[in-house]
Coordinates of C-alpha atoms in Angstrom, one line a residue:
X1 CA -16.3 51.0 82.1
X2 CA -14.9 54.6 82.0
X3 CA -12.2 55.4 79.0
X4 CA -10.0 59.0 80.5
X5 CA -7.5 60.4 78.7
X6 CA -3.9 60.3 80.8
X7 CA -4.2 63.8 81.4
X8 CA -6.8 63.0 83.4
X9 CA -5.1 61.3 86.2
X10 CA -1.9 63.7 85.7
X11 CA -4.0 66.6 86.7
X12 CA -6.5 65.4 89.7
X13 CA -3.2 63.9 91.0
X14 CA -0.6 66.4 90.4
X15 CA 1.7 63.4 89.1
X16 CA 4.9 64.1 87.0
X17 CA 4.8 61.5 84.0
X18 CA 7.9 59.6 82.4
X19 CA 7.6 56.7 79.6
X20 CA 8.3 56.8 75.8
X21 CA 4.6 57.4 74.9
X22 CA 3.7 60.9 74.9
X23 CA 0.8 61.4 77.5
X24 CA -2.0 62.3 74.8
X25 CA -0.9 59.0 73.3
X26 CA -2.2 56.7 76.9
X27 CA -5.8 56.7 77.1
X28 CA -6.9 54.5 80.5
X29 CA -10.0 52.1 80.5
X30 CA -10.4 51.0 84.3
X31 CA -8.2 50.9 87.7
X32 CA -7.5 48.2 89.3
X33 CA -4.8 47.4 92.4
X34 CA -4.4 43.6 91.7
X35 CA -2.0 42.8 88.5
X36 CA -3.9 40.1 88.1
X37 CA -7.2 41.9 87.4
X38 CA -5.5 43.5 84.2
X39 CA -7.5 42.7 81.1
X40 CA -6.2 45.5 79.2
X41 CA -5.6 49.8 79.0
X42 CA -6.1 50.0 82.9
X43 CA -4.1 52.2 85.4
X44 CA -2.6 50.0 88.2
X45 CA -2.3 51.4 91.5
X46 CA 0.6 50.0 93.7
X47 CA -0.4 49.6 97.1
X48 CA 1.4 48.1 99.9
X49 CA 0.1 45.1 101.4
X50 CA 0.3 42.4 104.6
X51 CA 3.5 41.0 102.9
X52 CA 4.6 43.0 99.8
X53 CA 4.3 45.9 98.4
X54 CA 2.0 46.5 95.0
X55 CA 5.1 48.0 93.0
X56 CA 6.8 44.5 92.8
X57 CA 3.9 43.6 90.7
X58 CA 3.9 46.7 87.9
X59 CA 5.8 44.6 85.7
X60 CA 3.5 42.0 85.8
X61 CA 0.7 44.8 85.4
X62 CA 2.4 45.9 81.9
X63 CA 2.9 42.4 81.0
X64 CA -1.2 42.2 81.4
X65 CA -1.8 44.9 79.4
X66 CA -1.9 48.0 81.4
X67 CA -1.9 51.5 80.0
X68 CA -0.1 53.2 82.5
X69 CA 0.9 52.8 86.5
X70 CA 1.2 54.9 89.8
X71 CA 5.0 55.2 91.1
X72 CA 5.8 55.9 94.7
X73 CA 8.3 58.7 93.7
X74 CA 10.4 57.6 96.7
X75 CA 10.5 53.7 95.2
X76 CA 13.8 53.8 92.8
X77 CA 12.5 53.0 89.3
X78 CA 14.2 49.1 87.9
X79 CA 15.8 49.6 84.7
X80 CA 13.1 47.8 82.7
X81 CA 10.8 50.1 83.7
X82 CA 12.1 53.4 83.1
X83 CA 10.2 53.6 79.3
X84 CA 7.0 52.7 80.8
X85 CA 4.8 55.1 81.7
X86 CA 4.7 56.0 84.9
X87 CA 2.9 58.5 87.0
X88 CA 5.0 59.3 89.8
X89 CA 3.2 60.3 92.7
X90 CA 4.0 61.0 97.0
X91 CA 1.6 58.4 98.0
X92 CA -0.6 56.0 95.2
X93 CA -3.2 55.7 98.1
X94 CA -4.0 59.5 98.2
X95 CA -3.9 59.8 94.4
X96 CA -6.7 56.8 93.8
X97 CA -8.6 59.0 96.2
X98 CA -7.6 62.6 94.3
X99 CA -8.7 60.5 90.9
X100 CA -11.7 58.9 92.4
X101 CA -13.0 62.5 94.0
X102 CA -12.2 64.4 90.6
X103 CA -14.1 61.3 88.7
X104 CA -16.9 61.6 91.6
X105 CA -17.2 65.4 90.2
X106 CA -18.0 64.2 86.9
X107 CA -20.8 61.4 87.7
X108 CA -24.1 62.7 86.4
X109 CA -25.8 60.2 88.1
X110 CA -27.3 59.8 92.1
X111 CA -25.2 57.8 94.5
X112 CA -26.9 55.8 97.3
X113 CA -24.3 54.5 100.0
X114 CA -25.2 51.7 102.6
X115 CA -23.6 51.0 105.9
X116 CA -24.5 49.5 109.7
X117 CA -22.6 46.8 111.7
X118 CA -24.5 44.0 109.8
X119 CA -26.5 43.4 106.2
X120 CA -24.3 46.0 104.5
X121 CA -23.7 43.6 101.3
X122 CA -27.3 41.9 101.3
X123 CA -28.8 45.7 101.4
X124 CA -26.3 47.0 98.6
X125 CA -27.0 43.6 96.7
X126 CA -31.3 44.4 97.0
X127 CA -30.8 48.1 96.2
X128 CA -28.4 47.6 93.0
X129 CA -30.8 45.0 91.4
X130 CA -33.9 46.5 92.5
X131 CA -32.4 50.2 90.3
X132 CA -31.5 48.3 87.6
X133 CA -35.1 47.2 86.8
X134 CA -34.8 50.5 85.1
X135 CA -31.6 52.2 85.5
X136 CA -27.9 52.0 84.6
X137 CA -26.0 51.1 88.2
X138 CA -22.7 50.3 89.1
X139 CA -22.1 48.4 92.6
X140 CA -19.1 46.4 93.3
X141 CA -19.9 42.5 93.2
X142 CA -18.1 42.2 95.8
X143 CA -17.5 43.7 99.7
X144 CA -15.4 46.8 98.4
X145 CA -16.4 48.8 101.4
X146 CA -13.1 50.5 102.8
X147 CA -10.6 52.9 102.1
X148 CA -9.7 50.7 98.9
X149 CA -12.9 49.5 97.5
X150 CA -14.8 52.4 97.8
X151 CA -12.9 54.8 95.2
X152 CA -12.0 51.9 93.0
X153 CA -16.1 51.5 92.8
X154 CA -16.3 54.9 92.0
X155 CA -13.8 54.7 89.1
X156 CA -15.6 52.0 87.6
X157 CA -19.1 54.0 87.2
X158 CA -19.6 55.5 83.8
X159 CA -19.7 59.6 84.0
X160 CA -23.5 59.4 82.1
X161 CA -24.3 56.4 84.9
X162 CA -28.0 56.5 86.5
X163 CA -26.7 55.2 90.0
X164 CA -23.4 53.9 91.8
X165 CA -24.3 51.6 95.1
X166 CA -22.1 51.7 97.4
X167 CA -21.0 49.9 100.6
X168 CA -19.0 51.2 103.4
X169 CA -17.3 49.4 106.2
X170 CA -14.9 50.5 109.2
X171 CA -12.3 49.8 111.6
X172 CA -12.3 53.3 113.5
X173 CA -14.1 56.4 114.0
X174 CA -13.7 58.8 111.0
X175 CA -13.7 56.3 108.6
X176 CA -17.4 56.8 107.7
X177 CA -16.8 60.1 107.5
X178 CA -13.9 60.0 104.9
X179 CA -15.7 58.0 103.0
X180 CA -18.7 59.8 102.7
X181 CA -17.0 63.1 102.0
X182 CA -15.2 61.1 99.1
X183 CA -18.2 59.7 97.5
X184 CA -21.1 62.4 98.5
X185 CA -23.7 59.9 98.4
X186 CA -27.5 61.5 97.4
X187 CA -29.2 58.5 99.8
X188 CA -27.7 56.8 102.7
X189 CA -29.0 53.8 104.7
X190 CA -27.7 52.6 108.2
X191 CA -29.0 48.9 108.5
X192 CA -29.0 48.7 112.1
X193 CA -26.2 49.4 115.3
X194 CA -24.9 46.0 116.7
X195 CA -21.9 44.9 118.2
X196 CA -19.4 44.9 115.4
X197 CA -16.2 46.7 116.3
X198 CA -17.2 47.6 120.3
X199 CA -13.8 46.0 120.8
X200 CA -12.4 49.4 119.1
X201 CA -14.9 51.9 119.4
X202 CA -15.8 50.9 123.2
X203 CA -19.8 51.0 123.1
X204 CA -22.9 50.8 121.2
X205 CA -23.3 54.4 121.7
X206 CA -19.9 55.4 120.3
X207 CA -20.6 52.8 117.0
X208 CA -23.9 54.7 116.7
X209 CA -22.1 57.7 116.2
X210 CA -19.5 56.2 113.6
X211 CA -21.9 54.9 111.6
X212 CA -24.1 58.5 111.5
X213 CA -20.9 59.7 110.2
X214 CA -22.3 59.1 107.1
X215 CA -24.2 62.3 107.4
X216 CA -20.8 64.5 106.9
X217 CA -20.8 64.2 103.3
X218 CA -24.1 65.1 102.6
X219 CA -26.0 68.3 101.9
X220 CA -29.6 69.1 102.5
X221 CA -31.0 67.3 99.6
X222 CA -29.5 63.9 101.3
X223 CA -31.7 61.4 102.9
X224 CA -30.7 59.1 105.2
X225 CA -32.8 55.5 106.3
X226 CA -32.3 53.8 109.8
X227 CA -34.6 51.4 111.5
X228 CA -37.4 52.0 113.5
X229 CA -36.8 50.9 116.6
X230 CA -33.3 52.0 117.3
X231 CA -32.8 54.0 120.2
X232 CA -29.3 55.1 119.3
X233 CA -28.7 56.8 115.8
X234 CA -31.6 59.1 116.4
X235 CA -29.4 60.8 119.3
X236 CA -26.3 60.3 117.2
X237 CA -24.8 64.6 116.8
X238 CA -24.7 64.0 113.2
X239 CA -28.0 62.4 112.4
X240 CA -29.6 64.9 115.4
X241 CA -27.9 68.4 113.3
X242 CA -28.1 66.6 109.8
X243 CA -29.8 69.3 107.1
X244 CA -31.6 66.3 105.3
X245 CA -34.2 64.0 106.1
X246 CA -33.6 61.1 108.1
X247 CA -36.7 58.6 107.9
X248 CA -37.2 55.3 109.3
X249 CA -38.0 52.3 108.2
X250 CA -39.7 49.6 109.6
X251 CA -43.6 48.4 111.1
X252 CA -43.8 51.9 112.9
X253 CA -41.2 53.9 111.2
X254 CA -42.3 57.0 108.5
X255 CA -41.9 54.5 105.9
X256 CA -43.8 51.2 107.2
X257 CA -43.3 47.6 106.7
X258 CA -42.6 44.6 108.1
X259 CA -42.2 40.4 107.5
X260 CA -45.9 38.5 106.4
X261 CA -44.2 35.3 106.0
X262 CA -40.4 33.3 107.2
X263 CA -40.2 30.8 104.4
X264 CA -36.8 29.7 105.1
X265 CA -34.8 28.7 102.6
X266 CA -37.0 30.0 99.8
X267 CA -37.0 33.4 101.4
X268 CA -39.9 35.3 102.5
X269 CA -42.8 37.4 102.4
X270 CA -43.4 40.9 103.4
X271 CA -45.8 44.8 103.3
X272 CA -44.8 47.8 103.0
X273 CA -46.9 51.4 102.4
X274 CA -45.4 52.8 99.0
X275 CA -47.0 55.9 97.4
X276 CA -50.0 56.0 99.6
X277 CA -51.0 52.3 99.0
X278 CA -50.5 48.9 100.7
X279 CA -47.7 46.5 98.9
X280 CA -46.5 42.7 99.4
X281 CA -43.8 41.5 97.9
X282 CA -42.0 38.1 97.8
X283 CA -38.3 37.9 98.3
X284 CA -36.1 35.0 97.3
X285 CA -33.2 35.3 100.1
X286 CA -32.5 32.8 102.6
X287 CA -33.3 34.2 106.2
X288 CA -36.6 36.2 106.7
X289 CA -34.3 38.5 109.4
X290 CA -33.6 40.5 106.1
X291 CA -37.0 42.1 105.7
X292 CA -35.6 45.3 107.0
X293 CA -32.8 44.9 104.6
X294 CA -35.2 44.3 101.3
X295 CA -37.3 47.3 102.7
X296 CA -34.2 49.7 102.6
X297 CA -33.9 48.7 99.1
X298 CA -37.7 49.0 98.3
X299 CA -37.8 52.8 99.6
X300 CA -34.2 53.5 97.8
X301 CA -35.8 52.1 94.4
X302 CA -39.2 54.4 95.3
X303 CA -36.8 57.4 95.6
X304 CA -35.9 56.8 92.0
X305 CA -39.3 56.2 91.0
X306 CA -39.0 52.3 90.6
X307 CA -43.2 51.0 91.3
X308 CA -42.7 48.0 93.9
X309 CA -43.9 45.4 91.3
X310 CA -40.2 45.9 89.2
X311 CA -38.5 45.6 92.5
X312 CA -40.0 42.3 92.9
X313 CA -39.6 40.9 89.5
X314 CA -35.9 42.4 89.5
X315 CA -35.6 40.7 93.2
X316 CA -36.4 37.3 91.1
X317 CA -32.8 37.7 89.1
X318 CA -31.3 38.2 92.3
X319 CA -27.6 37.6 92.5
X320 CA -25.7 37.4 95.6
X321 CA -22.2 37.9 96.7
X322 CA -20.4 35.1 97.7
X323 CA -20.2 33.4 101.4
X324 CA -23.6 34.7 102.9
X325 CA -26.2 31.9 103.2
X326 CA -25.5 30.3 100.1
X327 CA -26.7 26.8 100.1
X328 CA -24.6 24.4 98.5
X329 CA -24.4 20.2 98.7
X330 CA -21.7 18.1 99.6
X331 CA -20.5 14.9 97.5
X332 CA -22.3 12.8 100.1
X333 CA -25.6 14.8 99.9
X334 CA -25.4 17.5 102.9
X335 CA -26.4 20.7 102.6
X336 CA -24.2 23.4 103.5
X337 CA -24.8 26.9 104.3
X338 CA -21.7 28.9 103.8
X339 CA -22.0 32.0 105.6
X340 CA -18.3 32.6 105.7
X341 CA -17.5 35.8 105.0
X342 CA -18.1 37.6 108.2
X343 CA -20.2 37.5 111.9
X344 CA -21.0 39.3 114.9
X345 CA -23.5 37.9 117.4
X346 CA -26.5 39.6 115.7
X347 CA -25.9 37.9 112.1
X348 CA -25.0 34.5 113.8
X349 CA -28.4 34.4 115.5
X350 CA -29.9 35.3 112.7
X351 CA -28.0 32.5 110.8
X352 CA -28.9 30.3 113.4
X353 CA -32.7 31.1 113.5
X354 CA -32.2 30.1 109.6
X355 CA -30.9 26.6 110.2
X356 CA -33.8 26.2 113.0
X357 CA -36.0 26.1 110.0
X358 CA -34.6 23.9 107.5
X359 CA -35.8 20.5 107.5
X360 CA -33.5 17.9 108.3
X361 CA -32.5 15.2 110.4
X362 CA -29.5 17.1 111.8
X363 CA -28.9 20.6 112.4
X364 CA -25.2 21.7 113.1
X365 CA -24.6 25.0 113.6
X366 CA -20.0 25.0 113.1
X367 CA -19.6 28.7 114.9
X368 CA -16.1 30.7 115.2
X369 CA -14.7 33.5 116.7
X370 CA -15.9 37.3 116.2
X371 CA -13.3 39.5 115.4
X372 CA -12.8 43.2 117.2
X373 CA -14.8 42.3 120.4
X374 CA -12.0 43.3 122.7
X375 CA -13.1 42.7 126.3
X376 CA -16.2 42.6 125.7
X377 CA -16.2 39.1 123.7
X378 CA -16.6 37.0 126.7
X379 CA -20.3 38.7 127.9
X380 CA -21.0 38.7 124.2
X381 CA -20.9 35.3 124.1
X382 CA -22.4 34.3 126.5
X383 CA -25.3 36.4 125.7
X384 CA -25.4 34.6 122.7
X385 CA -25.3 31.2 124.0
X386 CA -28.3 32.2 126.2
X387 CA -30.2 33.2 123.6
X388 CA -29.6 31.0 120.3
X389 CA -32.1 27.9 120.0
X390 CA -30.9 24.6 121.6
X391 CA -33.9 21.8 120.6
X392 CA -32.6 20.1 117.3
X393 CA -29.1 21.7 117.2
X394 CA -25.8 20.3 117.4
X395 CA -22.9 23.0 117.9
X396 CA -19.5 22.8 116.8
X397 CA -17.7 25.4 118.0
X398 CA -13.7 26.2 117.1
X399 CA -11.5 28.5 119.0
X400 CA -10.2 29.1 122.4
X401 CA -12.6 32.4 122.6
X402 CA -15.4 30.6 122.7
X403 CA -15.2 28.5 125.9
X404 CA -18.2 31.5 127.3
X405 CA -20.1 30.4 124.4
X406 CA -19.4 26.4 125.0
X407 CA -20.5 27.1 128.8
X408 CA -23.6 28.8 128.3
X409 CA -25.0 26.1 125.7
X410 CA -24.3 23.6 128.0
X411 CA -26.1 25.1 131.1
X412 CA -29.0 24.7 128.5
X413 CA -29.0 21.1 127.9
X414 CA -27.3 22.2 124.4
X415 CA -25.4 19.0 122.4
X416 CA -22.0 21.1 121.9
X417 CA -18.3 20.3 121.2
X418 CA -15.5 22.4 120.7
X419 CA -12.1 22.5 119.8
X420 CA -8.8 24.7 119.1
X421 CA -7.8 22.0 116.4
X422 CA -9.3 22.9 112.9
X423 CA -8.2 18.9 112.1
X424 CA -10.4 17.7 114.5
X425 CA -12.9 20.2 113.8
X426 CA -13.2 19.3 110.5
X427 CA -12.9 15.5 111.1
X428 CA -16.0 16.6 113.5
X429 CA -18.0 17.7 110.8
X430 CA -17.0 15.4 108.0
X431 CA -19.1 12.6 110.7
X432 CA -22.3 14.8 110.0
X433 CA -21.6 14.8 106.3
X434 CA -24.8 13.2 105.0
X435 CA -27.6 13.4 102.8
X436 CA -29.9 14.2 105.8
X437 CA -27.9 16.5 107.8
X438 CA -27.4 20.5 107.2
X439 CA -24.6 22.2 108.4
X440 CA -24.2 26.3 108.8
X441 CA -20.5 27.6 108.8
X442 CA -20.1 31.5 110.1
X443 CA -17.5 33.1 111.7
X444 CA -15.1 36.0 111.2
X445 CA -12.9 36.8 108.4
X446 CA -9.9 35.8 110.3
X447 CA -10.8 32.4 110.8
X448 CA -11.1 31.4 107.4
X449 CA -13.9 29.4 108.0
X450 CA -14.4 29.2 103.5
X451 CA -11.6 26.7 104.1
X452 CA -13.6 24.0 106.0
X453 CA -16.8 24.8 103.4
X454 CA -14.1 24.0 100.4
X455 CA -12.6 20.3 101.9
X456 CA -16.5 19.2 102.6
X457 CA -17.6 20.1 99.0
X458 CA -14.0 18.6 97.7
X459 CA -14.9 15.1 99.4
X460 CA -14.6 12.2 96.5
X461 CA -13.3 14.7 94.2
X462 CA -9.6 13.5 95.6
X463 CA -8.4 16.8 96.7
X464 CA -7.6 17.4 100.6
X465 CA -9.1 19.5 103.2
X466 CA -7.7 22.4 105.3
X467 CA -4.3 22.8 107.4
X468 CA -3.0 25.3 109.8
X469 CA -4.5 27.0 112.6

């Protein structure tokens, strides 16, 4: 973790300072937005948030142990405050970005920066551990890929750091773009342009061009990694006039690969042509649709002149952020698959194809609703309800969106139910709750899905399942 003097922060910020301590007196170890992250000398940043805003929790910040805090100059100061110190600043938002930029200046280190409508975290996840076979990296453990996340993983890399992995997410076009002229990444992927977000941006075409946006804080040295068979980025302005090299990735890309082996649950095999000779590797993830994904991280780690033999062994420490694929068991002996944290129709086929291939006497795929499909949600789903498998799979399915999805199944002989009630959903699924069932949970962020995962696991340990819609 970083250690700046005060002056620091009062200079990339332009902040006026007030507090007892004279400023050479604060040094800052860390920045953090939550209060209760504060383990001691950070800066805490008050942001505003859905239902309050961060500077009603500064004194709790202090009470933590932080060195010094943001102020809103337009916020009046409470009376017990007024010794602390305080950075006063128009907007804390724009000065986490003025430190983070300034702190980006003094990185010595390369920055690699992953985004794509799906696979973002697994990808950052597979490059971060693959680099630290021999490297120093700093990643965020978690999915700090917005306006937020992103600086605040910059801030956490040491200046004499080897790497910084970075994720980057969106709600709108530009996004990408601000981000990447924040943290001027050295090595960019795009994992692939799906239907994430075409309720916003309108089109595959136009999310295309918001992810290539990626290319605007890059300079000619950059290289950018997109798959092989996508017909979109390569016509996307900013890849097509980009002054680096764009390669792609995949069985007939520049840099070839592909899957050997779908072991399911225990992960898979796959090739790739590294340095002029032929390499398989085994990789422990759940889901063989992640081969592109580990082959990302495979070229990144060859860029930094990691052999493919340390990606693998490093690969074999993997450990994965929460909510995607993990398996866990129930009380009663089912296995779970929480794949909470987010979906679009591309990753919930894939999760699906996953649960096709465990063994098990029941398969039940519990499916929500996709977030930011706009108009297009009902063709979306039922394009995915004409394509996901049907032999061996019950569906429960929870939300009034999905009716398209409900319909299609059953034109296909599919076993389906759904409901709007998430007590009889999870009554539903506590009836499949046995030691020879598995059950997959996946569906947007909004649906709090995590919640249904939490009462099945909870079951015999006397504490109650979910409420609320």
């Amino acid at each position: 973790m970083p250690e700046w003097p005060l002056a620091f922060f009062l200079t990339a910020t332009r902040a006026e300072y007030a507090g007892d301590l004279a400023p050479g007196a604060v040094r800052v170890r860390g920045v953090v937005h939550d209060s209760r992250a504060v383990r001691g000398g950070e800066l805490f940043v008050p942001l505003p948030g859905a239902r309050t805003d961060g500077h009603a929790y500064v004194a709790d910040a202090f009470a933590r142990g932080a060195a010094a805090s943001f102020w809103r100059r337009s916020v009046p100061v409470p009376a017990e405050l007024r010794r602390r110190p305080l950075l006063f600043v128009d907007d804390p938002l724009v000065a986490l970005w003025e430190a983070s930029r300034a702190h980006r200046a003094r990185l010595r280190g390369r920055v690699v920066a992953v985004t794509g409508s799906v696979g973002k975290t697994t990808t950052k996840d597979l490059i971060a551990r693959a680099l630290a076979a021999r490297l120093t990296v700093a990643y965020a453990r978690e999915s700090y890929n917005n306006h937020i996340g992103v600086p605040l993983t910059l801030l956490a890399a040491d200046e004499d750091i080897d790497a910084v992995v970075l994720e980057m997410g969106m709600n709108r076009r530009g996004e990408i773009a601000e981000l990447s002229r924040l943290a001027r990444p050295d090595v960019a992927v795009i994992t692939l342009v799906g239907e994430s977000h075409i309720g916003l941006l309108g089109s595959r075409e136009a999310i295309a061009v918001a992810k290539a946006e990626i290319a605007l804080g890059m300079d000619e040295g950059g290289r950018i990694y997109i798959p092989d068979d996508d017909p979109l980025l390569p016509k996307a302005a900013y890849l097509f006039a980009f002054p680096g090299e764009v390669r792609t990735v995949g069985p007939r890309g520049k840099d070839p690969g592909g899957l050997l082996e779908d072991r399911g649950l225990d992960g898979f095999r796959m090739w790739a042509e590294v340095n002029g000779g032929r390499a398989e590797l085994d990789v422990p993830l759940p889901g063989a649709f992640a081969w592109r994904n580990a082959l990302y991280a495979l070229f990144v780690a060859r860029d930094f002149g990691i052999p493919p033999a340390e990606v693998e062994a490093a690969w074999r420490e993997l450990e994965r952020s929460p909510m995607r694929l993990a398996p866990r068991h129930t009380p009663r002996g089912a296995l779970v698959l929480d794949d909470t944290y987010n979906a679009a129709p591309t990753s919930i086929r894939a999760a699906v194809s996953v649960l096709a291939r465990v063994p098990a006497r029941e398969r039940v795929a519990v499916l929500g609703e996709v977030g930011e499909l706009g108009e297009h949600a009902p063709r979306l789903y039922a394009e995915l309800g004409e394509t996901l498998p049907v032999e061996g799979i019950v569906y429960l399915l929870f939300g009034p969106g999905l009716a398209p999805l409900e319909a299609a199944l059953r034109a296909r002989g599919a076993r389906v139910w759904r409901t709007e009630d998430p007590e009889a959903l999870l009554a539903e699924v506590r009836s499949y709750d046995r030691p020879d069932a598995v059950l997959l949970f996946k569906a947007s962020r909004y649906m709090r899905f995590e919640r249904f995962v939490q009462a099945l696991l909870a079951e015999g340990s006397g504490e109650g399942g979910p409420t609320g819609g």
